[in-house]
Amino acid sequence: QSLVTVKPIADLSTHIFDSTYIPDILPLPDSARVLSINTSPIPGFVVSIVANMQMGKHFELQFVPSLSFGDRTLDYVVETYRYRPGAKDPVQRLTIVKKIPSTYISFPIEVKYKSVRYNNFRPYLLAGALYSLDLASQAKKREQKNKNEKIVKFNSNDVYVEAGVGFDFYNELFKFGLELKMMYGLFDVLKRENNIYTNSIDRVNSKIFQVSFTFE
């Protein structure tokens, strides 16, 4: 699952944005404020290749280049105001969903600690870091497809720290692995574009929960 952690600005519920910061709410209000910003996890999938190097009996260095696909969403609850005399519905509350698709290439380096093998089963712990390049977050085709909507963009580069636990199962022909891993992005990935959707946020960090199946 790919999701984000959003830190809104400190005065979110009282900060008023005038019409110059509202690019795609029609009819155009005179001003608006953002009441809340929420996120929801969306499942994706990953394809990886595993290369490893033994570092003694219990430790292993692992390089796992990956291609990942997934979406992330930001849900804004916005209250709009129209001050003109006779304006219909002078105060409105809207929920605006911004979807950010991602296709990213990851280059993780991990250190794995393996326990003593018990019959055909061996658990392990792992920790590491990875560099990720997002190929889709700022794609021009997405802008062209949504000409009447202001899309939210993420920066392409991020660095994650990761930790996880896994289990190896051995049989005569191959080794099967099950791995649970959590990755947390260190960079603020939001691309600032001086509108109500980006100026209402102080920081956005990526977070990924990944379940992997390996065959060796």
mmCIF file with all atom_site columns, C-alpha atoms in Angstrom:
data_model
loop_
_atom_site.group_PDB
_atom_site.id
_atom_site.type_symbol
_atom_site.label_atom_id
_atom_site.label_alt_id
_atom_site.label_comp_id
_atom_site.label_asym_id
_atom_site.label_entity_id
_atom_site.label_seq_id
_atom_site.pdbx_PDB_ins_code
_atom_site.Cartn_x
_atom_site.Cartn_y
_atom_site.Cartn_z
_atom_site.occupancy
_atom_site.B_iso_or_equiv
_atom_site.pdbx_formal_charge
_atom_site.auth_seq_id
_atom_site.auth_comp_id
_atom_site.auth_asym_id
_atom_site.auth_atom_id
_atom_site.pdbx_PDB_model_num
ATOM 1   C CA . GLN A 1 1   ? 0.000   0.000   0.000   1.00 0.00 ? 1   GLN A CA 1
ATOM 2   C CA . SER A 1 2   ? 1.256   3.432   -0.962  1.00 0.00 ? 2   SER A CA 1
ATOM 3   C CA . LEU A 1 3   ? 0.197   6.416   1.124   1.00 0.00 ? 3   LEU A CA 1
ATOM 4   C CA . VAL A 1 4   ? 1.431   9.760   2.399   1.00 0.00 ? 4   VAL A CA 1
ATOM 5   C CA . THR A 1 5   ? 1.697   11.500  5.744   1.00 0.00 ? 5   THR A CA 1
ATOM 6   C CA . VAL A 1 6   ? 0.382   15.066  5.513   1.00 0.00 ? 6   VAL A CA 1
ATOM 7   C CA . LYS A 1 7   ? 1.294   17.860  7.927   1.00 0.00 ? 7   LYS A CA 1
ATOM 8   C CA . PRO A 1 8   ? -1.075  20.826  7.337   1.00 0.00 ? 8   PRO A CA 1
ATOM 9   C CA . ILE A 1 9   ? -0.062  24.429  8.006   1.00 0.00 ? 9   ILE A CA 1
ATOM 10  C CA . ALA A 1 10  ? -0.481  25.484  11.641  1.00 0.00 ? 10  ALA A CA 1
ATOM 11  C CA . ASP A 1 11  ? -3.437  27.840  11.022  1.00 0.00 ? 11  ASP A CA 1
ATOM 12  C CA . LEU A 1 12  ? -5.203  25.614  8.487   1.00 0.00 ? 12  LEU A CA 1
ATOM 13  C CA . SER A 1 13  ? -8.795  26.053  9.702   1.00 0.00 ? 13  SER A CA 1
ATOM 14  C CA . THR A 1 14  ? -8.546  29.859  9.994   1.00 0.00 ? 14  THR A CA 1
ATOM 15  C CA . HIS A 1 15  ? -6.390  30.636  6.941   1.00 0.00 ? 15  HIS A CA 1
ATOM 16  C CA . ILE A 1 16  ? -8.447  32.340  4.209   1.00 0.00 ? 16  ILE A CA 1
ATOM 17  C CA . PHE A 1 17  ? -7.347  32.031  0.563   1.00 0.00 ? 17  PHE A CA 1
ATOM 18  C CA . ASP A 1 18  ? -8.554  34.683  -1.868  1.00 0.00 ? 18  ASP A CA 1
ATOM 19  C CA . SER A 1 19  ? -9.694  33.878  -5.405  1.00 0.00 ? 19  SER A CA 1
ATOM 20  C CA . THR A 1 20  ? -6.182  34.119  -6.883  1.00 0.00 ? 20  THR A CA 1
ATOM 21  C CA . TYR A 1 21  ? -5.271  30.888  -5.040  1.00 0.00 ? 21  TYR A CA 1
ATOM 22  C CA . ILE A 1 22  ? -8.356  28.944  -6.194  1.00 0.00 ? 22  ILE A CA 1
ATOM 23  C CA . PRO A 1 23  ? -7.608  27.607  -9.695  1.00 0.00 ? 23  PRO A CA 1
ATOM 24  C CA . ASP A 1 24  ? -10.392 25.102  -10.429 1.00 0.00 ? 24  ASP A CA 1
ATOM 25  C CA . ILE A 1 25  ? -13.439 25.615  -8.202  1.00 0.00 ? 25  ILE A CA 1
ATOM 26  C CA . LEU A 1 26  ? -16.323 26.819  -10.372 1.00 0.00 ? 26  LEU A CA 1
ATOM 27  C CA . PRO A 1 27  ? -18.180 29.077  -10.192 1.00 0.00 ? 27  PRO A CA 1
ATOM 28  C CA . LEU A 1 28  ? -15.171 30.934  -8.805  1.00 0.00 ? 28  LEU A CA 1
ATOM 29  C CA . PRO A 1 29  ? -15.692 31.912  -5.136  1.00 0.00 ? 29  PRO A CA 1
ATOM 30  C CA . ASP A 1 30  ? -14.396 35.139  -3.619  1.00 0.00 ? 30  ASP A CA 1
ATOM 31  C CA . SER A 1 31  ? -12.437 33.218  -0.995  1.00 0.00 ? 31  SER A CA 1
ATOM 32  C CA . ALA A 1 32  ? -12.133 29.788  0.600   1.00 0.00 ? 32  ALA A CA 1
ATOM 33  C CA . ARG A 1 33  ? -10.540 27.932  3.467   1.00 0.00 ? 33  ARG A CA 1
ATOM 34  C CA . VAL A 1 34  ? -9.430  24.337  3.860   1.00 0.00 ? 34  VAL A CA 1
ATOM 35  C CA . LEU A 1 35  ? -11.061 22.638  6.848   1.00 0.00 ? 35  LEU A CA 1
ATOM 36  C CA . SER A 1 36  ? -9.128  19.367  6.678   1.00 0.00 ? 36  SER A CA 1
ATOM 37  C CA . ILE A 1 37  ? -6.815  17.284  4.498   1.00 0.00 ? 37  ILE A CA 1
ATOM 38  C CA . ASN A 1 38  ? -7.046  13.501  4.607   1.00 0.00 ? 38  ASN A CA 1
ATOM 39  C CA . THR A 1 39  ? -5.286  10.645  2.860   1.00 0.00 ? 39  THR A CA 1
ATOM 40  C CA . SER A 1 40  ? -6.271  7.062   2.172   1.00 0.00 ? 40  SER A CA 1
ATOM 41  C CA . PRO A 1 41  ? -4.083  4.029   1.330   1.00 0.00 ? 41  PRO A CA 1
ATOM 42  C CA . ILE A 1 42  ? -4.317  2.555   -2.173  1.00 0.00 ? 42  ILE A CA 1
ATOM 43  C CA . PRO A 1 43  ? -2.913  -0.900  -3.062  1.00 0.00 ? 43  PRO A CA 1
ATOM 44  C CA . GLY A 1 44  ? -0.264  -1.152  -5.780  1.00 0.00 ? 44  GLY A CA 1
ATOM 45  C CA . PHE A 1 45  ? 2.209   -3.767  -6.952  1.00 0.00 ? 45  PHE A CA 1
ATOM 46  C CA . VAL A 1 46  ? 5.968   -4.135  -7.284  1.00 0.00 ? 46  VAL A CA 1
ATOM 47  C CA . VAL A 1 47  ? 8.250   -6.201  -9.527  1.00 0.00 ? 47  VAL A CA 1
ATOM 48  C CA . SER A 1 48  ? 11.791  -6.746  -8.208  1.00 0.00 ? 48  SER A CA 1
ATOM 49  C CA . ILE A 1 49  ? 15.049  -8.550  -8.903  1.00 0.00 ? 49  ILE A CA 1
ATOM 50  C CA . VAL A 1 50  ? 17.080  -9.765  -5.929  1.00 0.00 ? 50  VAL A CA 1
ATOM 51  C CA . ALA A 1 51  ? 20.879  -9.785  -5.830  1.00 0.00 ? 51  ALA A CA 1
ATOM 52  C CA . ASN A 1 52  ? 22.604  -10.727 -2.600  1.00 0.00 ? 52  ASN A CA 1
ATOM 53  C CA . MET A 1 53  ? 26.051  -11.229 -1.100  1.00 0.00 ? 53  MET A CA 1
ATOM 54  C CA . GLN A 1 54  ? 26.825  -13.347 1.953   1.00 0.00 ? 54  GLN A CA 1
ATOM 55  C CA . MET A 1 55  ? 28.526  -11.542 4.858   1.00 0.00 ? 55  MET A CA 1
ATOM 56  C CA . GLY A 1 56  ? 29.224  -14.411 7.210   1.00 0.00 ? 56  GLY A CA 1
ATOM 57  C CA . LYS A 1 57  ? 26.920  -17.037 8.586   1.00 0.00 ? 57  LYS A CA 1
ATOM 58  C CA . HIS A 1 58  ? 23.992  -14.825 9.606   1.00 0.00 ? 58  HIS A CA 1
ATOM 59  C CA . PHE A 1 59  ? 24.342  -11.570 7.634   1.00 0.00 ? 59  PHE A CA 1
ATOM 60  C CA . GLU A 1 60  ? 23.601  -10.827 4.007   1.00 0.00 ? 60  GLU A CA 1
ATOM 61  C CA . LEU A 1 61  ? 23.868  -7.661  1.888   1.00 0.00 ? 61  LEU A CA 1
ATOM 62  C CA . GLN A 1 62  ? 20.989  -7.352  -0.555  1.00 0.00 ? 62  GLN A CA 1
ATOM 63  C CA . PHE A 1 63  ? 20.342  -5.140  -3.603  1.00 0.00 ? 63  PHE A CA 1
ATOM 64  C CA . VAL A 1 64  ? 16.728  -5.189  -4.833  1.00 0.00 ? 64  VAL A CA 1
ATOM 65  C CA . PRO A 1 65  ? 16.051  -2.886  -7.825  1.00 0.00 ? 65  PRO A CA 1
ATOM 66  C CA . SER A 1 66  ? 12.290  -2.520  -8.220  1.00 0.00 ? 66  SER A CA 1
ATOM 67  C CA . LEU A 1 67  ? 9.613   -1.110  -10.504 1.00 0.00 ? 67  LEU A CA 1
ATOM 68  C CA . SER A 1 68  ? 6.495   -0.065  -8.588  1.00 0.00 ? 68  SER A CA 1
ATOM 69  C CA . PHE A 1 69  ? 3.018   1.114   -9.571  1.00 0.00 ? 69  PHE A CA 1
ATOM 70  C CA . GLY A 1 70  ? 0.530   2.794   -7.272  1.00 0.00 ? 70  GLY A CA 1
ATOM 71  C CA . ASP A 1 71  ? -1.663  5.831   -6.597  1.00 0.00 ? 71  ASP A CA 1
ATOM 72  C CA . ARG A 1 72  ? -1.904  8.247   -3.705  1.00 0.00 ? 72  ARG A CA 1
ATOM 73  C CA . THR A 1 73  ? -4.805  10.588  -2.870  1.00 0.00 ? 73  THR A CA 1
ATOM 74  C CA . LEU A 1 74  ? -5.284  13.840  -0.983  1.00 0.00 ? 74  LEU A CA 1
ATOM 75  C CA . ASP A 1 75  ? -8.857  14.609  0.100   1.00 0.00 ? 75  ASP A CA 1
ATOM 76  C CA . TYR A 1 76  ? -9.517  18.305  0.803   1.00 0.00 ? 76  TYR A CA 1
ATOM 77  C CA . VAL A 1 77  ? -12.603 19.506  2.666   1.00 0.00 ? 77  VAL A CA 1
ATOM 78  C CA . VAL A 1 78  ? -13.009 23.106  1.463   1.00 0.00 ? 78  VAL A CA 1
ATOM 79  C CA . GLU A 1 79  ? -15.469 25.804  2.496   1.00 0.00 ? 79  GLU A CA 1
ATOM 80  C CA . THR A 1 80  ? -16.082 28.510  -0.146  1.00 0.00 ? 80  THR A CA 1
ATOM 81  C CA . TYR A 1 81  ? -17.527 32.021  0.271   1.00 0.00 ? 81  TYR A CA 1
ATOM 82  C CA . ARG A 1 82  ? -19.290 34.382  -2.146  1.00 0.00 ? 82  ARG A CA 1
ATOM 83  C CA . TYR A 1 83  ? -19.866 37.900  -0.834  1.00 0.00 ? 83  TYR A CA 1
ATOM 84  C CA . ARG A 1 84  ? -21.780 39.356  -3.794  1.00 0.00 ? 84  ARG A CA 1
ATOM 85  C CA . PRO A 1 85  ? -25.314 40.526  -2.937  1.00 0.00 ? 85  PRO A CA 1
ATOM 86  C CA . GLY A 1 86  ? -27.886 37.941  -3.930  1.00 0.00 ? 86  GLY A CA 1
ATOM 87  C CA . ALA A 1 87  ? -25.283 35.218  -4.481  1.00 0.00 ? 87  ALA A CA 1
ATOM 88  C CA . LYS A 1 88  ? -26.835 31.760  -4.542  1.00 0.00 ? 88  LYS A CA 1
ATOM 89  C CA . ASP A 1 89  ? -25.389 29.467  -1.848  1.00 0.00 ? 89  ASP A CA 1
ATOM 90  C CA . PRO A 1 90  ? -22.936 32.064  -0.463  1.00 0.00 ? 90  PRO A CA 1
ATOM 91  C CA . VAL A 1 91  ? -21.288 29.389  1.706   1.00 0.00 ? 91  VAL A CA 1
ATOM 92  C CA . GLN A 1 92  ? -20.602 25.908  0.348   1.00 0.00 ? 92  GLN A CA 1
ATOM 93  C CA . ARG A 1 93  ? -18.673 22.962  1.676   1.00 0.00 ? 93  ARG A CA 1
ATOM 94  C CA . LEU A 1 94  ? -16.936 20.721  -0.883  1.00 0.00 ? 94  LEU A CA 1
ATOM 95  C CA . THR A 1 95  ? -14.802 17.595  -0.790  1.00 0.00 ? 95  THR A CA 1
ATOM 96  C CA . ILE A 1 96  ? -12.127 17.713  -3.488  1.00 0.00 ? 96  ILE A CA 1
ATOM 97  C CA . VAL A 1 97  ? -10.090 14.579  -4.221  1.00 0.00 ? 97  VAL A CA 1
ATOM 98  C CA . LYS A 1 98  ? -6.675  14.900  -5.830  1.00 0.00 ? 98  LYS A CA 1
ATOM 99  C CA . LYS A 1 99  ? -5.220  11.639  -7.141  1.00 0.00 ? 99  LYS A CA 1
ATOM 100 C CA . ILE A 1 100 ? -1.464  11.387  -7.690  1.00 0.00 ? 100 ILE A CA 1
ATOM 101 C CA . PRO A 1 101 ? -0.451  8.320   -9.754  1.00 0.00 ? 101 PRO A CA 1
ATOM 102 C CA . SER A 1 102 ? 3.069   7.008   -9.285  1.00 0.00 ? 102 SER A CA 1
ATOM 103 C CA . THR A 1 103 ? 5.374   4.765   -11.272 1.00 0.00 ? 103 THR A CA 1
ATOM 104 C CA . TYR A 1 104 ? 8.705   4.668   -9.567  1.00 0.00 ? 104 TYR A CA 1
ATOM 105 C CA . ILE A 1 105 ? 12.026  2.926   -9.841  1.00 0.00 ? 105 ILE A CA 1
ATOM 106 C CA . SER A 1 106 ? 13.642  2.064   -6.518  1.00 0.00 ? 106 SER A CA 1
ATOM 107 C CA . PHE A 1 107 ? 17.209  1.118   -5.678  1.00 0.00 ? 107 PHE A CA 1
ATOM 108 C CA . PRO A 1 108 ? 17.326  -0.320  -2.151  1.00 0.00 ? 108 PRO A CA 1
ATOM 109 C CA . ILE A 1 109 ? 20.386  -1.512  -0.259  1.00 0.00 ? 109 ILE A CA 1
ATOM 110 C CA . GLU A 1 110 ? 19.453  -3.785  2.651   1.00 0.00 ? 110 GLU A CA 1
ATOM 111 C CA . VAL A 1 111 ? 21.255  -5.679  5.390   1.00 0.00 ? 111 VAL A CA 1
ATOM 112 C CA . LYS A 1 112 ? 19.546  -8.909  6.356   1.00 0.00 ? 112 LYS A CA 1
ATOM 113 C CA . TYR A 1 113 ? 20.099  -10.767 9.631   1.00 0.00 ? 113 TYR A CA 1
ATOM 114 C CA . LYS A 1 114 ? 19.131  -14.443 9.305   1.00 0.00 ? 114 LYS A CA 1
ATOM 115 C CA . SER A 1 115 ? 18.470  -16.691 12.272  1.00 0.00 ? 115 SER A CA 1
ATOM 116 C CA . VAL A 1 116 ? 19.559  -20.302 12.528  1.00 0.00 ? 116 VAL A CA 1
ATOM 117 C CA . ARG A 1 117 ? 17.683  -22.491 10.050  1.00 0.00 ? 117 ARG A CA 1
ATOM 118 C CA . TYR A 1 118 ? 15.165  -24.798 11.632  1.00 0.00 ? 118 TYR A CA 1
ATOM 119 C CA . ASN A 1 119 ? 14.401  -27.723 9.293   1.00 0.00 ? 119 ASN A CA 1
ATOM 120 C CA . ASN A 1 120 ? 12.998  -25.978 6.167   1.00 0.00 ? 120 ASN A CA 1
ATOM 121 C CA . PHE A 1 121 ? 12.199  -22.651 7.821   1.00 0.00 ? 121 PHE A CA 1
ATOM 122 C CA . ARG A 1 122 ? 14.291  -19.580 8.681   1.00 0.00 ? 122 ARG A CA 1
ATOM 123 C CA . PRO A 1 123 ? 13.079  -16.105 9.818   1.00 0.00 ? 123 PRO A CA 1
ATOM 124 C CA . TYR A 1 124 ? 15.093  -12.936 9.299   1.00 0.00 ? 124 TYR A CA 1
ATOM 125 C CA . LEU A 1 125 ? 15.155  -9.209  10.017  1.00 0.00 ? 125 LEU A CA 1
ATOM 126 C CA . LEU A 1 126 ? 16.234  -6.520  7.582   1.00 0.00 ? 126 LEU A CA 1
ATOM 127 C CA . ALA A 1 127 ? 16.981  -2.795  7.538   1.00 0.00 ? 127 ALA A CA 1
ATOM 128 C CA . GLY A 1 128 ? 18.221  -0.482  4.839   1.00 0.00 ? 128 GLY A CA 1
ATOM 129 C CA . ALA A 1 129 ? 17.748  2.601   2.701   1.00 0.00 ? 129 ALA A CA 1
ATOM 130 C CA . LEU A 1 130 ? 16.604  3.224   -0.847  1.00 0.00 ? 130 LEU A CA 1
ATOM 131 C CA . TYR A 1 131 ? 16.551  5.926   -3.484  1.00 0.00 ? 131 TYR A CA 1
ATOM 132 C CA . SER A 1 132 ? 13.320  6.258   -5.458  1.00 0.00 ? 132 SER A CA 1
ATOM 133 C CA . LEU A 1 133 ? 12.681  8.035   -8.774  1.00 0.00 ? 133 LEU A CA 1
ATOM 134 C CA . ASP A 1 134 ? 9.008   8.703   -9.563  1.00 0.00 ? 134 ASP A CA 1
ATOM 135 C CA . LEU A 1 135 ? 8.379   8.674   -13.319 1.00 0.00 ? 135 LEU A CA 1
ATOM 136 C CA . ALA A 1 136 ? 4.670   9.595   -13.272 1.00 0.00 ? 136 ALA A CA 1
ATOM 137 C CA . SER A 1 137 ? 4.079   12.187  -10.537 1.00 0.00 ? 137 SER A CA 1
ATOM 138 C CA . GLN A 1 138 ? 4.643   15.159  -12.866 1.00 0.00 ? 138 GLN A CA 1
ATOM 139 C CA . ALA A 1 139 ? 3.792   13.565  -16.226 1.00 0.00 ? 139 ALA A CA 1
ATOM 140 C CA . LYS A 1 140 ? 2.746   16.119  -18.863 1.00 0.00 ? 140 LYS A CA 1
ATOM 141 C CA . LYS A 1 141 ? 0.075   13.775  -20.221 1.00 0.00 ? 141 LYS A CA 1
ATOM 142 C CA . ARG A 1 142 ? -1.726  14.005  -16.882 1.00 0.00 ? 142 ARG A CA 1
ATOM 143 C CA . GLU A 1 143 ? -1.794  17.805  -17.147 1.00 0.00 ? 143 GLU A CA 1
ATOM 144 C CA . GLN A 1 144 ? -3.109  17.662  -20.723 1.00 0.00 ? 144 GLN A CA 1
ATOM 145 C CA . LYS A 1 145 ? -5.816  15.169  -19.772 1.00 0.00 ? 145 LYS A CA 1
ATOM 146 C CA . ASN A 1 146 ? -7.012  17.344  -16.869 1.00 0.00 ? 146 ASN A CA 1
ATOM 147 C CA . LYS A 1 147 ? -6.899  20.810  -18.452 1.00 0.00 ? 147 LYS A CA 1
ATOM 148 C CA . ASN A 1 148 ? -9.822  22.110  -16.388 1.00 0.00 ? 148 ASN A CA 1
ATOM 149 C CA . GLU A 1 149 ? -8.499  20.721  -13.118 1.00 0.00 ? 149 GLU A CA 1
ATOM 150 C CA . LYS A 1 150 ? -5.461  21.760  -11.123 1.00 0.00 ? 150 LYS A CA 1
ATOM 151 C CA . ILE A 1 151 ? -3.490  18.593  -10.478 1.00 0.00 ? 151 ILE A CA 1
ATOM 152 C CA . VAL A 1 152 ? -1.283  18.144  -7.434  1.00 0.00 ? 152 VAL A CA 1
ATOM 153 C CA . LYS A 1 153 ? 2.260   17.044  -8.192  1.00 0.00 ? 153 LYS A CA 1
ATOM 154 C CA . PHE A 1 154 ? 4.934   15.324  -6.153  1.00 0.00 ? 154 PHE A CA 1
ATOM 155 C CA . ASN A 1 155 ? 8.661   15.748  -6.615  1.00 0.00 ? 155 ASN A CA 1
ATOM 156 C CA . SER A 1 156 ? 10.343  12.920  -8.468  1.00 0.00 ? 156 SER A CA 1
ATOM 157 C CA . ASN A 1 157 ? 13.150  12.114  -6.017  1.00 0.00 ? 157 ASN A CA 1
ATOM 158 C CA . ASP A 1 158 ? 12.893  10.639  -2.555  1.00 0.00 ? 158 ASP A CA 1
ATOM 159 C CA . VAL A 1 159 ? 15.033  8.697   -0.086  1.00 0.00 ? 159 VAL A CA 1
ATOM 160 C CA . TYR A 1 160 ? 13.490  6.128   2.250   1.00 0.00 ? 160 TYR A CA 1
ATOM 161 C CA . VAL A 1 161 ? 14.564  4.258   5.347   1.00 0.00 ? 161 VAL A CA 1
ATOM 162 C CA . GLU A 1 162 ? 13.110  0.789   5.665   1.00 0.00 ? 162 GLU A CA 1
ATOM 163 C CA . ALA A 1 163 ? 12.762  -2.057  8.120   1.00 0.00 ? 163 ALA A CA 1
ATOM 164 C CA . GLY A 1 164 ? 11.039  -5.389  7.953   1.00 0.00 ? 164 GLY A CA 1
ATOM 165 C CA . VAL A 1 165 ? 10.759  -9.031  8.850   1.00 0.00 ? 165 VAL A CA 1
ATOM 166 C CA . GLY A 1 166 ? 10.674  -12.077 6.591   1.00 0.00 ? 166 GLY A CA 1
ATOM 167 C CA . PHE A 1 167 ? 10.472  -15.850 6.471   1.00 0.00 ? 167 PHE A CA 1
ATOM 168 C CA . ASP A 1 168 ? 12.269  -18.240 4.114   1.00 0.00 ? 168 ASP A CA 1
ATOM 169 C CA . PHE A 1 169 ? 10.819  -21.644 3.299   1.00 0.00 ? 169 PHE A CA 1
ATOM 170 C CA . TYR A 1 170 ? 13.083  -24.222 1.615   1.00 0.00 ? 170 TYR A CA 1
ATOM 171 C CA . ASN A 1 171 ? 12.185  -27.146 -0.579  1.00 0.00 ? 171 ASN A CA 1
ATOM 172 C CA . GLU A 1 172 ? 14.148  -29.332 -2.969  1.00 0.00 ? 172 GLU A CA 1
ATOM 173 C CA . LEU A 1 173 ? 13.858  -27.079 -6.054  1.00 0.00 ? 173 LEU A CA 1
ATOM 174 C CA . PHE A 1 174 ? 13.644  -23.486 -4.801  1.00 0.00 ? 174 PHE A CA 1
ATOM 175 C CA . LYS A 1 175 ? 13.416  -21.190 -1.807  1.00 0.00 ? 175 LYS A CA 1
ATOM 176 C CA . PHE A 1 176 ? 10.175  -19.295 -1.189  1.00 0.00 ? 176 PHE A CA 1
ATOM 177 C CA . GLY A 1 177 ? 10.157  -16.132 0.896   1.00 0.00 ? 177 GLY A CA 1
ATOM 178 C CA . LEU A 1 178 ? 7.472   -14.013 2.539   1.00 0.00 ? 178 LEU A CA 1
ATOM 179 C CA . GLU A 1 179 ? 8.490   -10.500 3.604   1.00 0.00 ? 179 GLU A CA 1
ATOM 180 C CA . LEU A 1 180 ? 6.722   -7.628  5.388   1.00 0.00 ? 180 LEU A CA 1
ATOM 181 C CA . LYS A 1 181 ? 8.399   -4.246  5.076   1.00 0.00 ? 181 LYS A CA 1
ATOM 182 C CA . MET A 1 182 ? 7.714   -0.634  6.049   1.00 0.00 ? 182 MET A CA 1
ATOM 183 C CA . MET A 1 183 ? 9.349   2.275   4.185   1.00 0.00 ? 183 MET A CA 1
ATOM 184 C CA . TYR A 1 184 ? 9.243   5.920   5.258   1.00 0.00 ? 184 TYR A CA 1
ATOM 185 C CA . GLY A 1 185 ? 10.293  8.800   2.989   1.00 0.00 ? 185 GLY A CA 1
ATOM 186 C CA . LEU A 1 186 ? 12.655  11.423  4.395   1.00 0.00 ? 186 LEU A CA 1
ATOM 187 C CA . PHE A 1 187 ? 11.979  14.251  1.922   1.00 0.00 ? 187 PHE A CA 1
ATOM 188 C CA . ASP A 1 188 ? 9.035   16.631  1.611   1.00 0.00 ? 188 ASP A CA 1
ATOM 189 C CA . VAL A 1 189 ? 7.723   15.463  -1.775  1.00 0.00 ? 189 VAL A CA 1
ATOM 190 C CA . LEU A 1 190 ? 5.038   18.094  -2.415  1.00 0.00 ? 190 LEU A CA 1
ATOM 191 C CA . LYS A 1 191 ? 5.733   20.345  -5.413  1.00 0.00 ? 191 LYS A CA 1
ATOM 192 C CA . ARG A 1 192 ? 4.837   23.916  -4.416  1.00 0.00 ? 192 ARG A CA 1
ATOM 193 C CA . GLU A 1 193 ? 2.672   25.749  -6.974  1.00 0.00 ? 193 GLU A CA 1
ATOM 194 C CA . ASN A 1 194 ? 1.220   28.618  -4.924  1.00 0.00 ? 194 ASN A CA 1
ATOM 195 C CA . ASN A 1 195 ? -2.418  27.517  -4.810  1.00 0.00 ? 195 ASN A CA 1
ATOM 196 C CA . ILE A 1 196 ? -4.901  26.425  -2.176  1.00 0.00 ? 196 ILE A CA 1
ATOM 197 C CA . TYR A 1 197 ? -3.902  22.760  -2.507  1.00 0.00 ? 197 TYR A CA 1
ATOM 198 C CA . THR A 1 198 ? -0.174  23.213  -1.869  1.00 0.00 ? 198 THR A CA 1
ATOM 199 C CA . ASN A 1 199 ? -0.190  26.337  0.339   1.00 0.00 ? 199 ASN A CA 1
ATOM 200 C CA . SER A 1 200 ? -2.444  24.604  2.877   1.00 0.00 ? 200 SER A CA 1
ATOM 201 C CA . ILE A 1 201 ? 0.195   21.925  3.490   1.00 0.00 ? 201 ILE A CA 1
ATOM 202 C CA . ASP A 1 202 ? 3.402   22.312  5.456   1.00 0.00 ? 202 ASP A CA 1
ATOM 203 C CA . ARG A 1 203 ? 4.932   18.928  4.573   1.00 0.00 ? 203 ARG A CA 1
ATOM 204 C CA . VAL A 1 204 ? 4.152   15.649  2.779   1.00 0.00 ? 204 VAL A CA 1
ATOM 205 C CA . ASN A 1 205 ? 6.129   12.442  3.366   1.00 0.00 ? 205 ASN A CA 1
ATOM 206 C CA . SER A 1 206 ? 5.658   9.188   1.486   1.00 0.00 ? 206 SER A CA 1
ATOM 207 C CA . LYS A 1 207 ? 5.025   5.959   3.354   1.00 0.00 ? 207 LYS A CA 1
ATOM 208 C CA . ILE A 1 208 ? 4.811   2.442   1.924   1.00 0.00 ? 208 ILE A CA 1
ATOM 209 C CA . PHE A 1 209 ? 3.752   -0.831  3.505   1.00 0.00 ? 209 PHE A CA 1
ATOM 210 C CA . GLN A 1 210 ? 4.890   -3.716  1.310   1.00 0.00 ? 210 GLN A CA 1
ATOM 211 C CA . VAL A 1 211 ? 4.205   -7.458  1.322   1.00 0.00 ? 211 VAL A CA 1
ATOM 212 C CA . SER A 1 212 ? 6.639   -9.360  -0.912  1.00 0.00 ? 212 SER A CA 1
ATOM 213 C CA . PHE A 1 213 ? 6.899   -12.912 -2.206  1.00 0.00 ? 213 PHE A CA 1
ATOM 214 C CA . THR A 1 214 ? 10.298  -14.074 -3.441  1.00 0.00 ? 214 THR A CA 1
ATOM 215 C CA . PHE A 1 215 ? 11.430  -17.134 -5.367  1.00 0.00 ? 215 PHE A CA 1
ATOM 216 C CA . GLU A 1 216 ? 15.121  -18.114 -5.504  1.00 0.00 ? 216 GLU A CA 1
#
